XYZ file of C-alpha atoms in Angstrom:
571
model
C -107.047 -92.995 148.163
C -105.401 -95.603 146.016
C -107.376 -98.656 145.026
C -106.482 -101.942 146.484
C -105.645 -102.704 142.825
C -103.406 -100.220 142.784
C -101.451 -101.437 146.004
C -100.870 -104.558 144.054
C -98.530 -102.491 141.610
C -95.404 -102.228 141.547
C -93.901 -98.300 142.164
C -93.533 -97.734 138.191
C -96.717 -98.935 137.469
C -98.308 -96.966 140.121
C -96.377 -93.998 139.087
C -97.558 -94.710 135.372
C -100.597 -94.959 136.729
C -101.084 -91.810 139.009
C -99.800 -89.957 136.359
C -102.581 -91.193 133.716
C -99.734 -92.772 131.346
C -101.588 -96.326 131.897
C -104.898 -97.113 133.104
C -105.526 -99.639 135.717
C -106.787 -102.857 134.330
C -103.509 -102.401 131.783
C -100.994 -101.965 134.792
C -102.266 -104.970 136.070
C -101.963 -106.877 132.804
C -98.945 -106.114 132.284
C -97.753 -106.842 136.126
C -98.763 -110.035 135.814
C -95.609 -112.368 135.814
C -94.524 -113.721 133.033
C -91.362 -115.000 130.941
C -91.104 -112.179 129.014
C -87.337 -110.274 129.233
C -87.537 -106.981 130.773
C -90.913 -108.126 132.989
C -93.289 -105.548 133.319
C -91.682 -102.392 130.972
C -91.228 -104.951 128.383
C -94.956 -106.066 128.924
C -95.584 -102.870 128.375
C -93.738 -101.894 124.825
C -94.534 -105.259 123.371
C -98.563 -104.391 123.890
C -97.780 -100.915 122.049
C -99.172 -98.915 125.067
C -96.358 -96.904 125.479
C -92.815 -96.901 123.177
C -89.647 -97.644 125.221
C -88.108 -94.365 124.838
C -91.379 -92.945 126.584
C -91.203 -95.140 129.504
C -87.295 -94.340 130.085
C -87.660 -90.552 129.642
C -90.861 -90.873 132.203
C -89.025 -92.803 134.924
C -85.849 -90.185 134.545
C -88.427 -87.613 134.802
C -90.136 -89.209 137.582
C -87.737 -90.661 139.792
C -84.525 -88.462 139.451
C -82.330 -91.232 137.686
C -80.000 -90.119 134.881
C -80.816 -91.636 131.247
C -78.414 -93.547 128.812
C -78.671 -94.461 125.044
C -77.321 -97.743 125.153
C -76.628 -97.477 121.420
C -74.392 -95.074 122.460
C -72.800 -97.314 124.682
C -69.482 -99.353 124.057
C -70.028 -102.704 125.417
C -66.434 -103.316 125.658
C -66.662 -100.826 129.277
C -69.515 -103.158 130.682
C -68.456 -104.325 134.068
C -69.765 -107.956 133.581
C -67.078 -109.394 136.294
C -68.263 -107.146 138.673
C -71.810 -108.364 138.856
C -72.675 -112.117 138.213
C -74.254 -113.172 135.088
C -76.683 -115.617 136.349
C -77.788 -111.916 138.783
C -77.986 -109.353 135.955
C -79.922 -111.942 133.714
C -82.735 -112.475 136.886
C -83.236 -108.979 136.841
C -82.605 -107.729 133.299
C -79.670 -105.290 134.875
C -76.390 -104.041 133.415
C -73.282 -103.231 134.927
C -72.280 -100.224 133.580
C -68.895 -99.383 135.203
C -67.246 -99.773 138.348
C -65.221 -96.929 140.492
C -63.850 -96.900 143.636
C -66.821 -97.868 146.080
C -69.473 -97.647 143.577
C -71.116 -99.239 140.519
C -73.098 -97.805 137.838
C -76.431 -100.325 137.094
C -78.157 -99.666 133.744
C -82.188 -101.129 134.326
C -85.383 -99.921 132.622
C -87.229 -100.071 135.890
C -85.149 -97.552 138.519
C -87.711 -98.821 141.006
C -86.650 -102.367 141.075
C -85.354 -102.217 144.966
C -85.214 -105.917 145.553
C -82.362 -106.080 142.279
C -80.694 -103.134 143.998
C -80.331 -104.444 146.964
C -79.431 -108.058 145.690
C -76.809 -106.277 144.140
C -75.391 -103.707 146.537
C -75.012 -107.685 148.582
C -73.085 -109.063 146.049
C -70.829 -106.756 144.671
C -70.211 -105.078 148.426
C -70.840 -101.979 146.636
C -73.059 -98.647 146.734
C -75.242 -99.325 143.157
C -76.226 -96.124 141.377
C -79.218 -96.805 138.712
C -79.408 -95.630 135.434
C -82.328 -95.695 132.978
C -82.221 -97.130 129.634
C -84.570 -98.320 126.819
C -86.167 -101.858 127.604
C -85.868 -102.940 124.317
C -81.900 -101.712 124.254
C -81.348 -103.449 127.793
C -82.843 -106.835 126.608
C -80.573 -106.933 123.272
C -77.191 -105.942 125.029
C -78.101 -108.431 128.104
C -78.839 -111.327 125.772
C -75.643 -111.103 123.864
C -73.637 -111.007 126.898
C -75.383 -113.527 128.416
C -74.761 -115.696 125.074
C -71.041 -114.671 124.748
C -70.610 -116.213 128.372
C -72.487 -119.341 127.503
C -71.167 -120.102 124.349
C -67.390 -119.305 125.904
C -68.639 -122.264 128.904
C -69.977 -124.542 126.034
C -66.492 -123.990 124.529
C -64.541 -124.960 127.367
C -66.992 -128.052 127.950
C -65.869 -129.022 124.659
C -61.754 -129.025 125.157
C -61.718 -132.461 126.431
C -60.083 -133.623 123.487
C -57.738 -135.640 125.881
C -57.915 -138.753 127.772
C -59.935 -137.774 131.292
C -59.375 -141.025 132.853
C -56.756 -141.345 135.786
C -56.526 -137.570 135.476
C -57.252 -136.508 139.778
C -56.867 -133.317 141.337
C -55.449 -132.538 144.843
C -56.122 -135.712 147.690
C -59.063 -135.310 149.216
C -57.961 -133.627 152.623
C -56.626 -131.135 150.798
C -60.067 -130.067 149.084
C -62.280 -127.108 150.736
C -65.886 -126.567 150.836
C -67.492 -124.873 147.452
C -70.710 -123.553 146.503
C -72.551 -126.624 145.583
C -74.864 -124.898 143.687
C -72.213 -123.669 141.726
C -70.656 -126.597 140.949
C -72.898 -127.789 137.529
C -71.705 -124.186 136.467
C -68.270 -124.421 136.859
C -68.025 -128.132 135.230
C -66.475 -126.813 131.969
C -64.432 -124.189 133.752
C -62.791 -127.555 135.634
C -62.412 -129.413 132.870
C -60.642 -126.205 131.066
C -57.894 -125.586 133.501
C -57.192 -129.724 133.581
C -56.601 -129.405 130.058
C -54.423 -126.023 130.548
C -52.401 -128.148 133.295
C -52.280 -131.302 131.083
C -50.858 -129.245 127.744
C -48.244 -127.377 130.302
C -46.936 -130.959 131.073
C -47.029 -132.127 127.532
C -45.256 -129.026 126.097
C -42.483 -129.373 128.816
C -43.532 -125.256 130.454
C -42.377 -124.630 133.610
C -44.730 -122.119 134.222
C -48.188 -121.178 133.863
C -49.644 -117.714 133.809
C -52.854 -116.811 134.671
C -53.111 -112.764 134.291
C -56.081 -110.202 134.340
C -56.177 -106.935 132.843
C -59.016 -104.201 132.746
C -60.594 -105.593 129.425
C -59.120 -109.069 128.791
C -57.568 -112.171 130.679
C -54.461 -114.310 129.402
C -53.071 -117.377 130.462
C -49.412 -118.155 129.173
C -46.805 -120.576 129.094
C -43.205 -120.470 130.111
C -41.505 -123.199 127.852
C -37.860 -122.899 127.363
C -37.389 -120.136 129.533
C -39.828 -117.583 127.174
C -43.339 -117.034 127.934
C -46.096 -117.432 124.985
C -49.530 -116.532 125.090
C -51.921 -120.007 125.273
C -55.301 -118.765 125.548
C -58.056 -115.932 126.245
C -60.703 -116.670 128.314
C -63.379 -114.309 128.608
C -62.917 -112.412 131.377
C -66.226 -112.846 133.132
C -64.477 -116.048 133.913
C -61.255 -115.074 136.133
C -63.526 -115.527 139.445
C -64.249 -119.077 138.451
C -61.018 -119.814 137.402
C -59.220 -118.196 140.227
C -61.565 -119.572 142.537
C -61.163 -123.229 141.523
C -57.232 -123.057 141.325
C -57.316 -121.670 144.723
C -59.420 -124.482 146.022
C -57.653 -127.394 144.311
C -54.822 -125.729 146.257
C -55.552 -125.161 149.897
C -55.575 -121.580 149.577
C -58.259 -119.339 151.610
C -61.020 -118.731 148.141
C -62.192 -115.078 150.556
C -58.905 -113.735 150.704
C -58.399 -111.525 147.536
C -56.498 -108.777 149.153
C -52.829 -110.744 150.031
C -50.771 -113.031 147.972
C -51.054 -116.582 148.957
C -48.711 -119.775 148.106
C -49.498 -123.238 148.186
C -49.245 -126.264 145.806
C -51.333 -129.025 144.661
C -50.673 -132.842 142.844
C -51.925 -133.351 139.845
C -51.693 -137.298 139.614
C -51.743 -138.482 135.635
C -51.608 -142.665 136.427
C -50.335 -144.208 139.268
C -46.873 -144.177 138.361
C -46.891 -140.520 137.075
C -47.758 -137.611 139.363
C -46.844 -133.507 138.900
C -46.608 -131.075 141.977
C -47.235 -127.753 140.922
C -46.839 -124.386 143.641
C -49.320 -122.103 143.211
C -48.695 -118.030 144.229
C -51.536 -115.818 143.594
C -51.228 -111.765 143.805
C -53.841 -109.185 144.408
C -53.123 -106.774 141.378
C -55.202 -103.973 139.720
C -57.759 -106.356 138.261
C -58.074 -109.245 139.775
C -55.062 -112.365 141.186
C -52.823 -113.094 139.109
C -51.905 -116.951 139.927
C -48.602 -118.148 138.761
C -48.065 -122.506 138.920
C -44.703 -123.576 139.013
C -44.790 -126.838 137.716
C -42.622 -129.021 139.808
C -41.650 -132.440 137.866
C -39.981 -135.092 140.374
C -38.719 -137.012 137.210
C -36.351 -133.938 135.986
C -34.309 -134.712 139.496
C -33.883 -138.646 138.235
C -32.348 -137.697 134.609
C -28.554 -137.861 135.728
C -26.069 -135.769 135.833
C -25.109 -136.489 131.885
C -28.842 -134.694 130.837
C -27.628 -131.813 132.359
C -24.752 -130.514 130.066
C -21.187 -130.445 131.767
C -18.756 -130.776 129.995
C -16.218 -133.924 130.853
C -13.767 -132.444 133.190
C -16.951 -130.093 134.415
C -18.662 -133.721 135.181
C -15.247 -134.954 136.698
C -14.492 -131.962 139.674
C -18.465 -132.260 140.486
C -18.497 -135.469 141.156
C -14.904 -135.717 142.830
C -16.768 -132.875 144.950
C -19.793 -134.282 146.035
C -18.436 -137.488 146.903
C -15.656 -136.549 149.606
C -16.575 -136.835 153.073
C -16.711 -133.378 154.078
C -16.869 -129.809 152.411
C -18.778 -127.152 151.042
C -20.398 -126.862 147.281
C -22.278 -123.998 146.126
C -24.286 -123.581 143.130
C -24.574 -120.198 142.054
C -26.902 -118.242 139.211
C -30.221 -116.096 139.152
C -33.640 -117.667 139.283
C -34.874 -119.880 136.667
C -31.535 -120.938 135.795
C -31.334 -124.698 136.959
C -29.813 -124.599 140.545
C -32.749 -126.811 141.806
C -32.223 -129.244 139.251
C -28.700 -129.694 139.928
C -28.494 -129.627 143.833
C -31.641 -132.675 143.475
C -29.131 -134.213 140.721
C -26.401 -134.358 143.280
C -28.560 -135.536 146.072
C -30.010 -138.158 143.882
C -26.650 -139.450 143.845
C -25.733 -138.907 146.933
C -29.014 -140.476 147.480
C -28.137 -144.179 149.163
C -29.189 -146.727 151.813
C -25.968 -146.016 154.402
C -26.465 -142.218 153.561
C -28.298 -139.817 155.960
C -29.325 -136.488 153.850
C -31.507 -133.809 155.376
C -32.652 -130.586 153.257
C -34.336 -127.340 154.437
C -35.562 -125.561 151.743
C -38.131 -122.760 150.938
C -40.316 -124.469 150.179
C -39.234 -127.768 149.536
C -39.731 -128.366 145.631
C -39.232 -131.514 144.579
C -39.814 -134.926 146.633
C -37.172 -137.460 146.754
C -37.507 -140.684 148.796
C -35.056 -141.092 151.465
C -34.057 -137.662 151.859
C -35.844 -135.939 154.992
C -36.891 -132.708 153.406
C -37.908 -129.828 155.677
C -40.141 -127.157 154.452
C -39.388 -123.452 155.993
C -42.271 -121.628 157.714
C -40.889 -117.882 158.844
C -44.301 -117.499 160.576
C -43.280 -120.522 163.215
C -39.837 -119.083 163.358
C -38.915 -122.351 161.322
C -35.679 -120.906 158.960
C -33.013 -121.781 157.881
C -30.542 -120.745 160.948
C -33.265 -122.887 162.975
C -33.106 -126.152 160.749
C -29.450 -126.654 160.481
C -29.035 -126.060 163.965
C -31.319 -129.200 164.497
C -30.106 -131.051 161.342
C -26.679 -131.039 163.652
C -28.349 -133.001 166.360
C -29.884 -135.353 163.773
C -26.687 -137.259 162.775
C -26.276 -136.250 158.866
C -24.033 -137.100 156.366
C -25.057 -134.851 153.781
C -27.077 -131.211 154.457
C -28.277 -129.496 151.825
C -29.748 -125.480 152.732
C -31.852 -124.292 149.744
C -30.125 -121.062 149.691
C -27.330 -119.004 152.239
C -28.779 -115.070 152.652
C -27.586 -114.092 155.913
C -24.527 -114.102 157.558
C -25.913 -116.598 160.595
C -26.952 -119.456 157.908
C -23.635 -118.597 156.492
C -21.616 -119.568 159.593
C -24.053 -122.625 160.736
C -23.013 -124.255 157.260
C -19.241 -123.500 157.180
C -19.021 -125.327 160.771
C -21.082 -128.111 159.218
C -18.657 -128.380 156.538
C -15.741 -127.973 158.944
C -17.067 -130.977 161.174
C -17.215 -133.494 158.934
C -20.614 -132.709 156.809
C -20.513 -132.353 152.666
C -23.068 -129.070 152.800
C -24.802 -128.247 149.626
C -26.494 -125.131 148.898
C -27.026 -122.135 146.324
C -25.995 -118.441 146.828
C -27.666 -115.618 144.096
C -23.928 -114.239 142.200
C -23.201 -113.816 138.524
C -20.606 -116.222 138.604
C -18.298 -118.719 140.518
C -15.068 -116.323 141.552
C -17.373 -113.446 143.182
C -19.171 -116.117 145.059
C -16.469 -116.091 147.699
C -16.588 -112.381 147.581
C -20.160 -112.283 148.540
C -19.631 -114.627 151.501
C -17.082 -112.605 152.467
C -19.022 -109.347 152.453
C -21.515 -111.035 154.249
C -18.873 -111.211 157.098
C -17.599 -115.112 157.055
C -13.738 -115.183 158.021
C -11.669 -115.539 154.952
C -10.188 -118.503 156.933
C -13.368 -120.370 156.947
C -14.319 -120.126 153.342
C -10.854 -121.149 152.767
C -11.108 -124.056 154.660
C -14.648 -125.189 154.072
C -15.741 -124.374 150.455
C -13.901 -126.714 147.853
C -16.296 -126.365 144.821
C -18.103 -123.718 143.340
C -20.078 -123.556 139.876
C -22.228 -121.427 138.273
C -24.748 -121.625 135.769
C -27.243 -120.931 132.915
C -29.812 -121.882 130.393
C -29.315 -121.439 127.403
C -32.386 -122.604 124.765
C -31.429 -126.109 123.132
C -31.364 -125.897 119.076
C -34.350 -128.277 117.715
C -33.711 -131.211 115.175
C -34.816 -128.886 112.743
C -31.648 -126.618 113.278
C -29.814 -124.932 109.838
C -26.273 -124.001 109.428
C -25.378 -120.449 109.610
C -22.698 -118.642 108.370
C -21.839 -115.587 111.120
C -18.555 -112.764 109.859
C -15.183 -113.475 111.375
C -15.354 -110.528 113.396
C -18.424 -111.297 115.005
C -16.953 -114.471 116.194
C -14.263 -113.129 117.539
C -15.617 -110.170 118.975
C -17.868 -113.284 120.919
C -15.040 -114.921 122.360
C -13.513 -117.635 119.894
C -9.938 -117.388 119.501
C -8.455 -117.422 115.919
C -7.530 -121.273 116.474
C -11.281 -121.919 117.222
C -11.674 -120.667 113.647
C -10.205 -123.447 112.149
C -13.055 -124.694 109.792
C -13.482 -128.085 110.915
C -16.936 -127.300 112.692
C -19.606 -125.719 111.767
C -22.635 -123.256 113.385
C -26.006 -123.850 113.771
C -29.199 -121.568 114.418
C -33.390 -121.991 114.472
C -34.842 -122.693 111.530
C -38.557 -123.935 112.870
C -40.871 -126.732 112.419
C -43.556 -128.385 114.322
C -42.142 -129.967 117.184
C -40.912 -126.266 118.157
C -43.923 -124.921 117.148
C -41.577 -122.260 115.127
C -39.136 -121.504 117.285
C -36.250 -123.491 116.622
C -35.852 -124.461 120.043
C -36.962 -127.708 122.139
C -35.428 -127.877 124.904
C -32.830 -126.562 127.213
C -29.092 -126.756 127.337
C -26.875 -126.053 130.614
C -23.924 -123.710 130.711
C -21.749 -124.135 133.572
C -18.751 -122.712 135.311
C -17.130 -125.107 137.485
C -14.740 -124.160 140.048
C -12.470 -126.353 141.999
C -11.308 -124.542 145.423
C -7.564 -125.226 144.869
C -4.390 -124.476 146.927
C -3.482 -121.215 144.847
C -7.149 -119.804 145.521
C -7.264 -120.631 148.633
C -4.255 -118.323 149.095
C -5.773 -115.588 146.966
C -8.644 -115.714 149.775
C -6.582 -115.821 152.318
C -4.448 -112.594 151.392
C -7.605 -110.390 150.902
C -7.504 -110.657 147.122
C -11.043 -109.918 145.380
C -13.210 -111.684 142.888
C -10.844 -110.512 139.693
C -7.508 -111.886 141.262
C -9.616 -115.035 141.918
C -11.121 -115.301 138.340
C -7.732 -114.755 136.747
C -6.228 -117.992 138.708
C -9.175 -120.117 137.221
C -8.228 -118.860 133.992
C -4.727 -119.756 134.336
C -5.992 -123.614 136.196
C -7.865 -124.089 132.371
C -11.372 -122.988 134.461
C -13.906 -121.789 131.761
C -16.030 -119.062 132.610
C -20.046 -119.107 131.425
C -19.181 -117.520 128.043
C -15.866 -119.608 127.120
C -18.339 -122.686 127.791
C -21.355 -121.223 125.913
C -18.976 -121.341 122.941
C -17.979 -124.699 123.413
C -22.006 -125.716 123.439
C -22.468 -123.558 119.863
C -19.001 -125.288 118.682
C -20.953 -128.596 119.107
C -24.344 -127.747 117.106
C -26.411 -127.618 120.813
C -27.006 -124.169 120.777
C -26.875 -121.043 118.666
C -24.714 -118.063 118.997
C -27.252 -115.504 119.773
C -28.575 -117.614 122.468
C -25.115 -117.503 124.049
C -24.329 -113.953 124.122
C -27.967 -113.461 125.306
C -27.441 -115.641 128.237
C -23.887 -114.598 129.440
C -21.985 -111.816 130.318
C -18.488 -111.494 128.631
């Protein structure tokens, strides 16, 4: 019968025990607790009564539990985000690798149920142990354990900015957190303020936040082209995708669904940045993508945004007759917000009643009512016009026409005394009619209801630092210039890099346009059936430019380079 000493053991020092590897009054020596890493095994080396490789080779003997060399091991597979730091450092456990259901657990004491357990909670996973050297365990834990501390102490110490009048989200939009966790997580706070504040100082757009199986990136989107910022370690992506997700309003337990919401990000009281968040369940781990949303870049006027004189002229003529359609045309990321809030900004006035719907609305102008869509309420955009129609409007703007009945709603809006605004997905201005068309309007009403159409792209803005470039004849021409265009009296630019562009020769972005005024002759075109070429071929011949014709014009006046041109448009 077993002493009551020996009741007091633990099951591998009874084992050790039974099996006359340890006497008793050393067992219980060596049980008793103490700060020592790896507890009782290591208690147990460190007294020299057995050697490390002893005690692993009895317990896989023993107890049935496979043994590793963890010099053998490459650290770089150790599934650290899978099992919390703070857990595998209270009970000197690894994880070793994670797949499907399961998780591999590297410890030097297989009989350790309470870690097991604690773990299988945790992770939501079935834990298989594997024996390893104490000594081995201790050294690999430590330096991950330091690698995560010293990458926290790191991000504690990117504060290099001014703190002060720097808020996150209002309180009622705020959730409930783990306050234990909160100390913790103090530097991993601070480091995605300073990753929001540099995105507004470097003028991104975007911000990336992206895990992979052995690292995680965040990125940038400045100018249109995304560039790696930083690389946390990835032990870090719960923290940081759990904060964002907090800060804004998302649900911090649902991992398996993409999610959108957005959050304020208030720099002094006259300067505040929205910024809509999407997150995506992918391989390993959400991805979380902020758009950064800057009210300001709606208040620059219509001259910051590149049109040409007469492209400036037929816009505004547009926009401020009584009734009508425009449309604003191009693919995503290419300015159509920025110009539809441009127009409303000035359509934007005391005797003026503008309603938007928009998906989701992006930017927040005062005085316009600005309706949010919300397919789950059967709020869309068939729905809102319907009741912007009831609400006495002078001005509707629909964020963007995909289906025939939204279509329809806004060509009687237009018809009935309404200037409708709104943005269709086509490569250019003359098979913008084409796609209505195919979507089933009448030819009659987008001949009667659409006078202005223009399309659009970015194009990357040549920095200060810009150098002049000397491109063959042919090349020119084979771009689009004429042989008059080639007259010598300009000259044309391309990147050079410096500083301010960080190397790029860039800062900046530069509008192309294609602005098309719905004229008598086109209108007839529609009418008769013709198709997107017939209609192209009239702009031509009205002096219309298309995207490329006015790309040139842009690289003819220093503002952008060639390359960037062609890259952008089609010919």
């Amino acid at each position: 019968m077993a002493s009551v000493q020996q009741t007091a053991l633990s099951g591998l020092a009874r084992a050790l025990v039974q099996h006359s590897r340890l006497n008793e009054a050393d067992a219980l020596a060596c049980s008793v607790p103490s700060n020592t890493p790896g507890g009782f095994v290591a208690e147990v080396v460190q007294r020299g009564l057995m050697r490390a490789n002893e005690v692993a080779t009895f317990c896989a003997t023993t107890f049935g539990s496979p043994w590793l060399d963890l010099a053998a091991y490459d650290e770089t597979y150790v599934a650290k985000d899978a099992i919390d730091v703070k857990l595998m450092a209270k009970h000197q456990v690894i994880g070793l690798s994670k797949r499907g259901n399961r998780i591999a657990v590297a410890l030097a004491d297989p009989t350790n149920l309470r870690a097991l357990d604690e773990i299988r909670f945790q992770t939501g996973l079935a834990v298989d142990p594997v024996v390893v050297e104490v000594d081995k365990l201790v050294q690999l834990l430590a330096k991950l354990t330091e690698t995560v501390a010293t990458a926290l102490n790191n991000l504690s110490a990117t504060d290099d900015f001014d703190m002060d009048g720097l808020n996150d989200v209002s309180p009622e939009e705020t959730q409930t957190v783990d306050a234990s966790a909160e100390v913790d997580d103090a530097p991993v706070v601070r480091f995605i303020q300073k990753m929001l504040v540099d995105a507004i100082n470097e003028g991104a757009s975007d911000i990336h936040f992206e895990p992979y199986e052995k690292f995680y990136r965040i990125r940038f989107r400045t100018d249109g082209v995304l560039r790696e910022i930083s690389q946390p370690p990835l032990a870090l992506k719960e923290k940081i995708a759990a904060r964002i997700k907090v800060i804004s309003r998302l649900d911090i337990s649902e991992k398996r669904v993409p999610q959108d919401g957005r959050m304020k990000l208030v720099l002094s009281k006259n300067k505040a940045i929205d910024f809509r968040v999407s997150t995506l369940p992918t391989m390993y781990g959400e991805k979380i993508v902020m758009r950064i949303l800057d009210p300001t870049s709606a208040m620059l006027g219509i001259d910051a945004l590149g049109y040409d004189p007469e492209q400036k002229a037929a816009l505004l003529d547009a926009i401020e007759r009584p009734y009508g359609m425009v449309l604003v045309t191009g693919p995503t990321g290419s300015g159509k917000t920025v110009s539809l809030y441009t127009c409303l900004n000035i359509l934007n006035k005391p005797g003026v009643n503008i309603s938007t719907a928009e998906d989701p609305a992006e930017i927040t102008l005062p005085g316009v009512n600005q309706v949010s869509m919300n397919d789950k309420a059967g709020l869309n955009f068939a729905v809102s016009l319907k009741a912007f129609l009831r609400q006495d409007p002078d001005v509707i703007m629909v964020g963007e026409i995909r289906d025939l009945e939204t279509a329809e709603i806004s060509i009687k809006a237009a018809q009935t005394g309404h200037m409708v605004l709104s943005t269709l997905h086509t490569n250019d201005a003359p098979t913008t009619l084409e796609r209505l068309r195919n979507m089933g309007v009448a030819p009659f009403n987008i001949a009667s209801s659409v006078i202005l159409i223009t399309a659009q792209r970015l194009a990357r803005r040549l920095c200060t630092c810009k150098k002049p470039v000397d491109i063959p004849v042919e090349a020119m021409l084979d771009a689009g210039f004429t042989e008059s265009d080639l007259d010598g009296s300009w000259q044309a630019y391309g990147p050079a890099g410096c500083d301010r562009c960080k190397g790029t020769g860039y800062k900046g972005r530069v509008g192309i346009y294609q602005v098309m005024p719905i004229t008598e002759e086109i209108q007839r075109i529609i009418m008769t059936g013709g198709n997107s070429m017939d209609i192209a071929a009239q702009a031509q011949l009205e002096g219309v430019h298309d995207l490329r014709q006015s790309g040139l014009i842009k690289v003819k006046q220093g503002l952008t380079s060639l390359t960037e041109v062609l890259a952008t448009t089609n010919e």
